[in-house]
Amino acid sequence: MEVDLLAGIREIADLPGHDDRAWHIAWNPTRPILASCSADKTVRMYAYSVSAPEYPDPKFMHTVTIPTGHTKTVRALAWSPSGKTLATASFDSNIGIWEQEEGNDEDGEKGEWECMSLLEGHETECKSVAYSSTGTLLASCSRDKTVWIWEVHPDADFECMGVLMEHSQDVKCVAWHPKEEILASASYDDTIKLYLDDPTDDWFCAATLSGHGSTVWTLAWEPDNGRYFASGSDDQTIRIWRRLPGQGELKFETVAILEGHDRSVYSISWTKAPATNQSEEEGKNSLGWLASTGGDGSILIWEITETTSGGEASPKIEYKIMARLDSAHGVHDVNTVAWCPKAGIEGVFATAGDDGHVKVWRLDPIPA
Amino acid sequence: MTFSGALTLTDLNDFITPSQACIKPVEQTNGIVPERDGGAASTEIRVDSTGSYYEVSASDPKADSGTQRKLQTAEISLNDCLACSGCITSAESVLISMQSHTEVLNFLANNPEDICLSHKVPVISIAPQSLASLAASISSSSKAQPVSLQQVYRRVEAFCTKVLGFQHVYDTTFARHLALLEHTREYKERKRGDGQLPMLASACPGWICYVEKTHAEMLPFISRTKSPQQVMGTLVKEWLGSKWGKTPSQIYHVTVMPCYDKKLEASRQDFYNDVYATRDVDCVITTGELELMMREKDWSLSTPVEGENDDRLPHGFLTDDSRGSGAAKFDGDDLPELITHPGTSSGSYLHSLINAIVHESPSALGLNMRAVRAPDYEEYILSEKATGDIVFRGAKCYGFRNLQNLVRKVGRDAGVQVGRGAAGRAAGVRGRVVRKKADGSAAPETKYDYVEVMACPGGCVNGGGQLRPPTYLRDGTDEEGYKRDWDVSGVKFDDDDSPGKIQPAKWSDREWTKKVEVAYWSDLPTPPPSPKLGAELESGSASLHVGEKTLEAERLAARVLAETCHPEGNAPRLWTDNMDEAAEELRRKHFRTQYHAVESEVVGLAVKW
């Protein structure tokens, strides 16, 4: 397809090492660490740095491989907002909670990663795990159709706050609102469900969103204030949902359907656009960049903008593909894409693929 | 995710385990026919018009009738599925429906006359939570004063005897009384060191099923006392049966329960009598099923029946008359009715224990209660008033979510590796790093002695088999503003049509449970609304005082103990009295049970797709 692309995608690191497909990656929010997990039941961690001014791209170095002890695939990862705790979701139906030992002062090195706690309760494979923005809540979901919400307590202790049995099929993904305690879940039953806490009772399902024609694999909230979120599906589309105004109710509607993938959309990641890249046009508001990937092995970078045309009640959503890369992991599926959250490193994201590799990429603007 | 092109056959354990795998091996009972032609198939399978399968030997295909054998149909019973946690949800829901009100009606219709030897005495026992659900349903559909449990009980009794043909109708509160006595006795044994603490209640079959399937390490903490339903089964088939001159197999015992899992409980192998080939409880129906039967028979539970406000005293037991005639009088079959146990509507296990401890303590004790999280998780602490020393720490823990936290806490306090999950234990996970506090002080003592555990949020009055709230409550219409017949109160409200009303529906469900809870505790009878019926009834009938009823139950309990356990020497005066070893063995046999871990190691290699 002939598209006027605004940027190119350049590989800046290729990180092999997993013995089986790499499922998921997670950037530490406070420290320069990228973690990946795999069907080989391990978690690998890479440190990265941008110390040398002559090399503006970050350099990645493998630091540790955690055997985990999970008896099956480690399917998903999540860092706590403090960056001190890593949660692992495994096909053995458990969630592992990992923290690093205090290092020896003389060596100056950090200690080993230890499993501080094991969250049991799911009956079948865990598919996703996520911390809330404050780090006080952890959500997990599983093929047993349930979503669990845990409250984080000191000393890696957790308390079960809710067991939500709302979906009628395998739950693929859970994602927290960037500011509020709203949880979204995506499922094999083609729906997205939203959950709220009832102060006098348990967590409950506040909304069910339909529209996708097939499995919903992935979710991503608009990172600034969470007025929107996106969902990726087996129907090869990405939907942008907007929250409708209303007190006490939780209502969303589809405002855009992004088509461009030839196969299932397995992962999406939404980041703020750098300030320098934001459009200067009058009445246009940048909502950031959305990265998507999936079964076709392609990576698409979408620019999402919000236009407040005169007179209209609701802003109009515009989107365009600003970059595209095919066969990012050769002939293999790409399972996850995630933007680097570190300030000062714009346009960097990583992917994990069925080839067992983790790759790091950078957006390069194409000269006009 | 799709598999990569380089699909490998290593580590097949990582394949997703199908949740519908059936691991029950079907026993091969057909003899193996010796092969004749090595190259040809030795047999072929044919299906006749009735669906039966036949094995036809290939050695002589022309003579079909002579050589074909009917193959035995492989059957999987409810008990087989209880032994497996694989596809338990769908199998249980199918097999649970086999214990239904249709089964009861079929039995009653086909039961021979009582002069026949094969006649079975039909007995029905009703849980007080079911009566509360029915009472709340009646009260919400009429302008009359709220009806008491006793009124509902008498009306249900009239329906069961006059319409259905049951010969005996009971409520299960006396059986619960025995269960509470034995529960307290077991707790004292554990407190002395015979068994582990905390002792966790065992009356909830949903909780038991969950522990047996996924938390076998919790089994040593579970009380072995039978639930009130199963104690009722023992009373009916063993004790009352002997009074009637009937063997257990000559009695058909039905219970009405607020819970579907009670059907599973009744089907456990532990409650099957091999000698007489019968169960303590033959069939369990839910509150909803009983109400359905009433509707099918055009019986209105709103209509008062004669004598529904009278206390029926168990005459035969007050005077302790000996019956030389040997004939079973009807009075001799009475049990104390609707005994109120202060505490919770799920059975008051924790509160009965607290009362016993306070009663037997040589010094004065004070009770403190703290809500851990809403009313479904509360802690109760008994401490010496003089010194403040804690002598007992208990909790009430309802709902699946709170059970998760309870299991984790009990496991952590006991140093037990909690849970192995359905997918097996996570091997090699290193233990938690113990972080010493700066001041080196130990964490405060928070271990429980006892926990009353129920799987349903709100307890048994919110059981799955209870009546659903009437539709007008969900619509927000006040019960005064809109009238609806009580018999449609079970109509299911379709929430999907109005997503905006999710919150009101959620509210009314919780409010409805509160109504049932209120109905449960209303043990004061009220005069009937109609003046005409009132004139016919006795005036000035006084309620038997709760204390008197409990005292009567205590005496009868001692009598039951003596007559079921046959102690040597003097008959026990109290349930807590010790008897000789053989009698104590019989006590354990009649009033305790056991629990079994369920292994579910479904290996991917063994799965046939």
PDB file of N, CA and C in Angstrom, chain A residues 21 23 41 69 71-73 75 92 94 99 112-120 123 125 143 148 151 155 157-163 200-202 204-205 217 266 333 335 354, chain B residues 1-5 11 13-19 373 400-401 404-405 408 412 417-433 435 500 502-503 506 510:
ATOM      1  N   ARG A  21       9.299 -19.077  22.510  1.00  0.00           N
ATOM      2  CA  ARG A  21       8.725 -17.792  22.112  1.00  0.00           C
ATOM      3  C   ARG A  21       8.707 -16.817  23.277  1.00  0.00           C
ATOM      4  N   TRP A  23       6.820 -13.967  25.113  1.00  0.00           N
ATOM      5  CA  TRP A  23       5.422 -13.586  25.180  1.00  0.00           C
ATOM      6  C   TRP A  23       5.232 -12.096  25.449  1.00  0.00           C
ATOM      7  N   LYS A  41       9.699 -20.336  30.459  1.00  0.00           N
ATOM      8  CA  LYS A  41       9.433 -20.216  31.896  1.00  0.00           C
ATOM      9  C   LYS A  41      10.409 -19.292  32.613  1.00  0.00           C
ATOM     10  N   GLY A  69      10.699 -20.602  38.511  1.00  0.00           N
ATOM     11  CA  GLY A  69      10.058 -21.700  39.223  1.00  0.00           C
ATOM     12  C   GLY A  69       8.639 -21.977  38.769  1.00  0.00           C
ATOM     13  N   THR A  71       5.893 -23.599  36.625  1.00  0.00           N
ATOM     14  CA  THR A  71       5.985 -24.898  35.960  1.00  0.00           C
ATOM     15  C   THR A  71       5.549 -24.833  34.506  1.00  0.00           C
ATOM     16  N   LYS A  72       5.016 -23.691  34.098  1.00  0.00           N
ATOM     17  CA  LYS A  72       4.612 -23.535  32.697  1.00  0.00           C
ATOM     18  C   LYS A  72       4.981 -22.129  32.241  1.00  0.00           C
ATOM     19  N   THR A  73       4.629 -21.860  30.999  1.00  0.00           N
ATOM     20  CA  THR A  73       4.888 -20.568  30.379  1.00  0.00           C
ATOM     21  C   THR A  73       4.676 -19.402  31.336  1.00  0.00           C
ATOM     22  N   ARG A  75       3.465 -15.908  30.989  1.00  0.00           N
ATOM     23  CA  ARG A  75       2.695 -15.340  29.896  1.00  0.00           C
ATOM     24  C   ARG A  75       2.697 -13.820  29.895  1.00  0.00           C
ATOM     25  N   ASP A  92       0.738 -21.780  34.719  1.00  0.00           N
ATOM     26  CA  ASP A  92       0.513 -22.731  35.811  1.00  0.00           C
ATOM     27  C   ASP A  92      -0.542 -22.215  36.791  1.00  0.00           C
ATOM     28  N   ASN A  94      -0.693 -19.455  38.470  1.00  0.00           N
ATOM     29  CA  ASN A  94      -0.231 -18.653  39.602  1.00  0.00           C
ATOM     30  C   ASN A  94       0.314 -17.306  39.144  1.00  0.00           C
ATOM     31  N   GLU A  99      10.799  -9.451  44.009  1.00  0.00           N
ATOM     32  CA  GLU A  99      11.520  -8.261  44.451  1.00  0.00           C
ATOM     33  C   GLU A  99      13.001  -8.597  44.511  1.00  0.00           C
ATOM     34  N   GLU A 112      19.879 -10.806  44.312  1.00  0.00           N
ATOM     35  CA  GLU A 112      19.087 -11.637  43.416  1.00  0.00           C
ATOM     36  C   GLU A 112      17.612 -11.259  43.493  1.00  0.00           C
ATOM     37  N   TRP A 113      16.892 -11.623  42.435  1.00  0.00           N
ATOM     38  CA  TRP A 113      15.444 -11.458  42.453  1.00  0.00           C
ATOM     39  C   TRP A 113      14.817 -12.661  43.140  1.00  0.00           C
ATOM     40  N   GLU A 114      14.003 -12.372  44.146  1.00  0.00           N
ATOM     41  CA  GLU A 114      13.388 -13.424  44.942  1.00  0.00           C
ATOM     42  C   GLU A 114      11.873 -13.416  44.754  1.00  0.00           C
ATOM     43  N   CYS A 115      11.297 -14.615  44.800  1.00  0.00           N
ATOM     44  CA  CYS A 115       9.835 -14.702  44.757  1.00  0.00           C
ATOM     45  C   CYS A 115       9.315 -14.439  46.159  1.00  0.00           C
ATOM     46  N   MET A 116       8.718 -13.280  46.353  1.00  0.00           N
ATOM     47  CA  MET A 116       8.257 -12.897  47.675  1.00  0.00           C
ATOM     48  C   MET A 116       6.899 -13.495  48.008  1.00  0.00           C
ATOM     49  N   SER A 117       6.103 -13.756  46.987  1.00  0.00           N
ATOM     50  CA  SER A 117       4.745 -14.222  47.235  1.00  0.00           C
ATOM     51  C   SER A 117       4.237 -14.910  45.987  1.00  0.00           C
ATOM     52  N   LEU A 118       3.309 -15.819  46.203  1.00  0.00           N
ATOM     53  CA  LEU A 118       2.689 -16.527  45.095  1.00  0.00           C
ATOM     54  C   LEU A 118       1.182 -16.373  45.273  1.00  0.00           C
ATOM     55  N   LEU A 119       0.529 -15.763  44.288  1.00  0.00           N
ATOM     56  CA  LEU A 119      -0.908 -15.547  44.397  1.00  0.00           C
ATOM     57  C   LEU A 119      -1.621 -16.705  43.717  1.00  0.00           C
ATOM     58  N   GLU A 120      -2.321 -17.476  44.519  1.00  0.00           N
ATOM     59  CA  GLU A 120      -3.040 -18.629  44.003  1.00  0.00           C
ATOM     60  C   GLU A 120      -4.531 -18.395  44.099  1.00  0.00           C
ATOM     61  N   GLU A 123      -7.918 -21.001  38.457  1.00  0.00           N
ATOM     62  CA  GLU A 123      -7.973 -22.442  38.239  1.00  0.00           C
ATOM     63  C   GLU A 123      -7.226 -22.862  36.986  1.00  0.00           C
ATOM     64  N   GLU A 125      -4.897 -21.251  33.220  1.00  0.00           N
ATOM     65  CA  GLU A 125      -3.801 -20.386  32.796  1.00  0.00           C
ATOM     66  C   GLU A 125      -4.097 -18.908  33.034  1.00  0.00           C
ATOM     67  N   ARG A 143      -7.886 -18.020  31.901  1.00  0.00           N
ATOM     68  CA  ARG A 143      -8.769 -18.779  31.030  1.00  0.00           C
ATOM     69  C   ARG A 143      -9.973 -19.323  31.797  1.00  0.00           C
ATOM     70  N   TRP A 148      -9.424 -11.300  38.834  1.00  0.00           N
ATOM     71  CA  TRP A 148      -9.207 -11.140  40.281  1.00  0.00           C
ATOM     72  C   TRP A 148      -8.575  -9.789  40.539  1.00  0.00           C
ATOM     73  N   GLU A 151      -5.397  -6.428  46.625  1.00  0.00           N
ATOM     74  CA  GLU A 151      -4.883  -5.208  47.239  1.00  0.00           C
ATOM     75  C   GLU A 151      -3.468  -5.485  47.729  1.00  0.00           C
ATOM     76  N   ASP A 155       5.244  -5.988  52.780  1.00  0.00           N
ATOM     77  CA  ASP A 155       5.964  -7.262  52.799  1.00  0.00           C
ATOM     78  C   ASP A 155       5.402  -8.243  51.779  1.00  0.00           C
ATOM     79  N   ASP A 157       2.603  -8.906  50.751  1.00  0.00           N
ATOM     80  CA  ASP A 157       1.365  -9.604  51.071  1.00  0.00           C
ATOM     81  C   ASP A 157       0.238  -9.022  50.230  1.00  0.00           C
ATOM     82  N   PHE A 158      -0.732  -9.858  49.896  1.00  0.00           N
ATOM     83  CA  PHE A 158      -1.827  -9.431  49.051  1.00  0.00           C
ATOM     84  C   PHE A 158      -3.134  -9.891  49.659  1.00  0.00           C
ATOM     85  N   GLU A 159      -4.151  -9.087  49.482  1.00  0.00           N
ATOM     86  CA  GLU A 159      -5.478  -9.460  49.952  1.00  0.00           C
ATOM     87  C   GLU A 159      -6.432  -9.449  48.772  1.00  0.00           C
ATOM     88  N   CYS A 160      -7.231 -10.497  48.683  1.00  0.00           N
ATOM     89  CA  CYS A 160      -8.162 -10.623  47.573  1.00  0.00           C
ATOM     90  C   CYS A 160      -9.324  -9.657  47.779  1.00  0.00           C
ATOM     91  N   MET A 161      -9.512  -8.744  46.841  1.00  0.00           N
ATOM     92  CA  MET A 161     -10.573  -7.752  46.952  1.00  0.00           C
ATOM     93  C   MET A 161     -11.800  -8.116  46.135  1.00  0.00           C
ATOM     94  N   GLY A 162     -11.623  -8.956  45.150  1.00  0.00           N
ATOM     95  CA  GLY A 162     -12.766  -9.306  44.329  1.00  0.00           C
ATOM     96  C   GLY A 162     -12.432 -10.431  43.382  1.00  0.00           C
ATOM     97  N   VAL A 163     -13.400 -11.292  43.176  1.00  0.00           N
ATOM     98  CA  VAL A 163     -13.316 -12.355  42.172  1.00  0.00           C
ATOM     99  C   VAL A 163     -14.487 -12.112  41.232  1.00  0.00           C
ATOM    100  N   THR A 200     -19.399  -0.010  49.528  1.00  0.00           N
ATOM    101  CA  THR A 200     -20.140  -0.774  50.526  1.00  0.00           C
ATOM    102  C   THR A 200     -20.139  -2.259  50.227  1.00  0.00           C
ATOM    103  N   ASP A 201     -19.516  -2.649  49.146  1.00  0.00           N
ATOM    104  CA  ASP A 201     -19.603  -4.051  48.763  1.00  0.00           C
ATOM    105  C   ASP A 201     -18.390  -4.409  47.911  1.00  0.00           C
ATOM    106  N   ASP A 202     -18.548  -5.423  47.076  1.00  0.00           N
ATOM    107  CA  ASP A 202     -17.435  -5.888  46.264  1.00  0.00           C
ATOM    108  C   ASP A 202     -17.263  -5.036  45.017  1.00  0.00           C
ATOM    109  N   PHE A 204     -17.587  -4.647  41.090  1.00  0.00           N
ATOM    110  CA  PHE A 204     -18.660  -5.147  40.239  1.00  0.00           C
ATOM    111  C   PHE A 204     -18.444  -4.671  38.810  1.00  0.00           C
ATOM    112  N   CYS A 205     -19.155  -5.319  37.893  1.00  0.00           N
ATOM    113  CA  CYS A 205     -19.043  -4.984  36.476  1.00  0.00           C
ATOM    114  C   CYS A 205     -19.970  -3.810  36.195  1.00  0.00           C
ATOM    115  N   TRP A 217      -8.061  -9.124  22.194  1.00  0.00           N
ATOM    116  CA  TRP A 217      -6.796  -9.600  22.743  1.00  0.00           C
ATOM    117  C   TRP A 217      -6.132  -8.605  23.678  1.00  0.00           C
ATOM    118  N   TYR A 266      -2.578  -8.533  18.292  1.00  0.00           N
ATOM    119  CA  TYR A 266      -2.266  -9.153  19.576  1.00  0.00           C
ATOM    120  C   TYR A 266      -1.882  -8.152  20.650  1.00  0.00           C
ATOM    121  N   ASP A 333       5.093 -14.514  14.529  1.00  0.00           N
ATOM    122  CA  ASP A 333       4.144 -13.582  15.134  1.00  0.00           C
ATOM    123  C   ASP A 333       4.871 -12.658  16.092  1.00  0.00           C
ATOM    124  N   ASN A 335       4.157 -10.842  19.576  1.00  0.00           N
ATOM    125  CA  ASN A 335       3.186 -11.031  20.651  1.00  0.00           C
ATOM    126  C   ASN A 335       2.924  -9.776  21.463  1.00  0.00           C
ATOM    127  N   ASP A 354       7.525 -14.607  18.485  1.00  0.00           N
ATOM    128  CA  ASP A 354       7.545 -16.062  18.562  1.00  0.00           C
ATOM    129  C   ASP A 354       8.916 -16.635  18.239  1.00  0.00           C
TER     130      ASP A 354
ATOM    131  N   MET B   1      -2.630 -17.006  20.670  1.00  0.00           N
ATOM    132  CA  MET B   1      -1.456 -16.937  19.810  1.00  0.00           C
ATOM    133  C   MET B   1      -1.285 -18.222  19.029  1.00  0.00           C
ATOM    134  N   THR B   2      -0.872 -18.077  17.799  1.00  0.00           N
ATOM    135  CA  THR B   2      -0.607 -19.264  16.995  1.00  0.00           C
ATOM    136  C   THR B   2       0.794 -19.768  17.295  1.00  0.00           C
ATOM    137  N   PHE B   3       0.964 -21.072  17.094  1.00  0.00           N
ATOM    138  CA  PHE B   3       2.290 -21.631  17.323  1.00  0.00           C
ATOM    139  C   PHE B   3       3.233 -21.223  16.205  1.00  0.00           C
ATOM    140  N   SER B   4       4.491 -21.124  16.550  1.00  0.00           N
ATOM    141  CA  SER B   4       5.475 -20.752  15.541  1.00  0.00           C
ATOM    142  C   SER B   4       5.670 -21.903  14.566  1.00  0.00           C
ATOM    143  N   GLY B   5       6.308 -21.594  13.415  1.00  0.00           N
ATOM    144  CA  GLY B   5       6.486 -22.615  12.402  1.00  0.00           C
ATOM    145  C   GLY B   5       7.311 -23.778  12.897  1.00  0.00           C
ATOM    146  N   ASP B  11       8.448 -30.686  25.868  1.00  0.00           N
ATOM    147  CA  ASP B  11       7.728 -29.960  26.903  1.00  0.00           C
ATOM    148  C   ASP B  11       6.232 -29.889  26.605  1.00  0.00           C
ATOM    149  N   ASN B  13       4.015 -30.625  28.429  1.00  0.00           N
ATOM    150  CA  ASN B  13       3.291 -30.192  29.611  1.00  0.00           C
ATOM    151  C   ASN B  13       2.805 -28.755  29.495  1.00  0.00           C
ATOM    152  N   ASP B  14       3.355 -28.025  28.562  1.00  0.00           N
ATOM    153  CA  ASP B  14       2.976 -26.628  28.436  1.00  0.00           C
ATOM    154  C   ASP B  14       1.725 -26.427  27.602  1.00  0.00           C
ATOM    155  N   PHE B  15       1.204 -27.498  27.006  1.00  0.00           N
ATOM    156  CA  PHE B  15      -0.028 -27.323  26.258  1.00  0.00           C
ATOM    157  C   PHE B  15      -1.145 -26.931  27.211  1.00  0.00           C
ATOM    158  N   ILE B  16      -2.035 -26.106  26.725  1.00  0.00           N
ATOM    159  CA  ILE B  16      -3.141 -25.668  27.555  1.00  0.00           C
ATOM    160  C   ILE B  16      -3.997 -26.866  27.908  1.00  0.00           C
ATOM    161  N   THR B  17      -4.212 -27.038  29.186  1.00  0.00           N
ATOM    162  CA  THR B  17      -5.016 -28.167  29.639  1.00  0.00           C
ATOM    163  C   THR B  17      -6.484 -27.890  29.350  1.00  0.00           C
ATOM    164  N   PRO B  18      -7.131 -28.771  28.623  1.00  0.00           N
ATOM    165  CA  PRO B  18      -8.555 -28.534  28.374  1.00  0.00           C
ATOM    166  C   PRO B  18      -9.347 -28.699  29.662  1.00  0.00           C
ATOM    167  N   SER B  19     -10.248 -27.781  29.891  1.00  0.00           N
ATOM    168  CA  SER B  19     -10.994 -27.831  31.139  1.00  0.00           C
ATOM    169  C   SER B  19     -12.084 -28.888  31.117  1.00  0.00           C
ATOM    170  N   ARG B 373     -13.960  -6.633  56.917  1.00  0.00           N
ATOM    171  CA  ARG B 373     -14.359  -6.064  55.632  1.00  0.00           C
ATOM    172  C   ARG B 373     -15.843  -6.308  55.453  1.00  0.00           C
ATOM    173  N   PHE B 400     -16.824 -16.034  48.556  1.00  0.00           N
ATOM    174  CA  PHE B 400     -15.651 -16.651  47.936  1.00  0.00           C
ATOM    175  C   PHE B 400     -14.421 -15.761  48.051  1.00  0.00           C
ATOM    176  N   ARG B 401     -14.613 -14.447  47.918  1.00  0.00           N
ATOM    177  CA  ARG B 401     -13.451 -13.564  47.966  1.00  0.00           C
ATOM    178  C   ARG B 401     -12.813 -13.596  49.338  1.00  0.00           C
ATOM    179  N   GLN B 404     -10.657 -16.596  50.029  1.00  0.00           N
ATOM    180  CA  GLN B 404      -9.282 -16.552  49.531  1.00  0.00           C
ATOM    181  C   GLN B 404      -8.349 -15.987  50.581  1.00  0.00           C
ATOM    182  N   ASN B 405      -8.783 -14.899  51.196  1.00  0.00           N
ATOM    183  CA  ASN B 405      -7.928 -14.263  52.186  1.00  0.00           C
ATOM    184  C   ASN B 405      -7.815 -15.116  53.439  1.00  0.00           C
ATOM    185  N   ARG B 408      -5.313 -17.946  52.780  1.00  0.00           N
ATOM    186  CA  ARG B 408      -3.947 -17.454  52.809  1.00  0.00           C
ATOM    187  C   ARG B 408      -3.499 -17.181  54.235  1.00  0.00           C
ATOM    188  N   ARG B 412      -0.614 -19.186  56.176  1.00  0.00           N
ATOM    189  CA  ARG B 412       0.565 -18.439  56.604  1.00  0.00           C
ATOM    190  C   ARG B 412       0.806 -18.637  58.095  1.00  0.00           C
ATOM    191  N   GLN B 417       2.180 -24.666  53.189  1.00  0.00           N
ATOM    192  CA  GLN B 417       2.249 -24.190  51.815  1.00  0.00           C
ATOM    193  C   GLN B 417       0.835 -24.153  51.269  1.00  0.00           C
ATOM    194  N   VAL B 418       0.340 -22.948  51.018  1.00  0.00           N
ATOM    195  CA  VAL B 418      -1.065 -22.800  50.664  1.00  0.00           C
ATOM    196  C   VAL B 418      -1.283 -23.097  49.192  1.00  0.00           C
ATOM    197  N   GLY B 419      -2.151 -24.038  48.926  1.00  0.00           N
ATOM    198  CA  GLY B 419      -2.703 -24.217  47.599  1.00  0.00           C
ATOM    199  C   GLY B 419      -1.729 -24.804  46.617  1.00  0.00           C
ATOM    200  N   ARG B 420      -2.280 -25.562  45.686  1.00  0.00           N
ATOM    201  CA  ARG B 420      -1.473 -26.065  44.594  1.00  0.00           C
ATOM    202  C   ARG B 420      -2.108 -25.672  43.275  1.00  0.00           C
ATOM    203  N   GLY B 421      -3.280 -25.047  43.337  1.00  0.00           N
ATOM    204  CA  GLY B 421      -3.951 -24.617  42.125  1.00  0.00           C
ATOM    205  C   GLY B 421      -4.378 -25.803  41.296  1.00  0.00           C
ATOM    206  N   ALA B 422      -5.243 -25.539  40.334  1.00  0.00           N
ATOM    207  CA  ALA B 422      -5.717 -26.623  39.493  1.00  0.00           C
ATOM    208  C   ALA B 422      -4.611 -27.128  38.586  1.00  0.00           C
ATOM    209  N   ALA B 423      -3.603 -26.312  38.363  1.00  0.00           N
ATOM    210  CA  ALA B 423      -2.558 -26.701  37.426  1.00  0.00           C
ATOM    211  C   ALA B 423      -1.354 -27.295  38.132  1.00  0.00           C
ATOM    212  N   GLY B 424      -1.453 -27.523  39.417  1.00  0.00           N
ATOM    213  CA  GLY B 424      -0.349 -28.157  40.102  1.00  0.00           C
ATOM    214  C   GLY B 424       0.532 -27.165  40.824  1.00  0.00           C
ATOM    215  N   ARG B 425       1.309 -27.682  41.748  1.00  0.00           N
ATOM    216  CA  ARG B 425       2.146 -26.841  42.585  1.00  0.00           C
ATOM    217  C   ARG B 425       3.260 -26.214  41.761  1.00  0.00           C
ATOM    218  N   ALA B 426       3.556 -24.963  42.065  1.00  0.00           N
ATOM    219  CA  ALA B 426       4.659 -24.288  41.387  1.00  0.00           C
ATOM    220  C   ALA B 426       5.947 -24.703  42.071  1.00  0.00           C
ATOM    221  N   ALA B 427       6.671 -25.588  41.439  1.00  0.00           N
ATOM    222  CA  ALA B 427       7.861 -26.154  42.065  1.00  0.00           C
ATOM    223  C   ALA B 427       8.977 -25.131  42.106  1.00  0.00           C
ATOM    224  N   GLY B 428       9.755 -25.198  43.149  1.00  0.00           N
ATOM    225  CA  GLY B 428      10.963 -24.409  43.195  1.00  0.00           C
ATOM    226  C   GLY B 428      10.785 -22.967  43.599  1.00  0.00           C
ATOM    227  N   VAL B 429       9.574 -22.566  43.926  1.00  0.00           N
ATOM    228  CA  VAL B 429       9.406 -21.184  44.348  1.00  0.00           C
ATOM    229  C   VAL B 429      10.041 -21.027  45.718  1.00  0.00           C
ATOM    230  N   ARG B 430      10.964 -20.119  45.818  1.00  0.00           N
ATOM    231  CA  ARG B 430      11.689 -19.976  47.068  1.00  0.00           C
ATOM    232  C   ARG B 430      10.824 -19.315  48.121  1.00  0.00           C
ATOM    233  N   GLY B 431      11.122 -19.648  49.362  1.00  0.00           N
ATOM    234  CA  GLY B 431      10.335 -19.115  50.453  1.00  0.00           C
ATOM    235  C   GLY B 431      10.531 -17.619  50.594  1.00  0.00           C
ATOM    236  N   ARG B 432       9.608 -17.031  51.290  1.00  0.00           N
ATOM    237  CA  ARG B 432       9.644 -15.591  51.484  1.00  0.00           C
ATOM    238  C   ARG B 432      10.832 -15.207  52.357  1.00  0.00           C
ATOM    239  N   VAL B 433      11.449 -14.118  52.014  1.00  0.00           N
ATOM    240  CA  VAL B 433      12.568 -13.627  52.805  1.00  0.00           C
ATOM    241  C   VAL B 433      11.999 -12.970  54.055  1.00  0.00           C
ATOM    242  N   ARG B 435      11.919 -10.528  56.786  1.00  0.00           N
ATOM    243  CA  ARG B 435      12.504  -9.222  57.035  1.00  0.00           C
ATOM    244  C   ARG B 435      12.364  -8.886  58.512  1.00  0.00           C
ATOM    245  N   GLY B 500     -28.217   0.215  32.091  1.00  0.00           N
ATOM    246  CA  GLY B 500     -28.194   1.344  32.993  1.00  0.00           C
ATOM    247  C   GLY B 500     -28.723   1.021  34.372  1.00  0.00           C
ATOM    248  N   ILE B 502     -27.939  -1.623  36.122  1.00  0.00           N
ATOM    249  CA  ILE B 502     -27.112  -2.620  36.800  1.00  0.00           C
ATOM    250  C   ILE B 502     -26.993  -2.277  38.275  1.00  0.00           C
ATOM    251  N   GLN B 503     -26.774  -1.004  38.558  1.00  0.00           N
ATOM    252  CA  GLN B 503     -26.612  -0.620  39.950  1.00  0.00           C
ATOM    253  C   GLN B 503     -27.889  -0.842  40.763  1.00  0.00           C
ATOM    254  N   LYS B 506     -28.288  -4.492  41.483  1.00  0.00           N
ATOM    255  CA  LYS B 506     -27.338  -4.951  42.476  1.00  0.00           C
ATOM    256  C   LYS B 506     -27.808  -4.554  43.872  1.00  0.00           C
ATOM    257  N   ARG B 510     -29.124  -7.163  47.197  1.00  0.00           N
ATOM    258  CA  ARG B 510     -28.591  -7.120  48.546  1.00  0.00           C
ATOM    259  C   ARG B 510     -29.699  -6.793  49.539  1.00  0.00           C
TER     260      ARG B 510
END
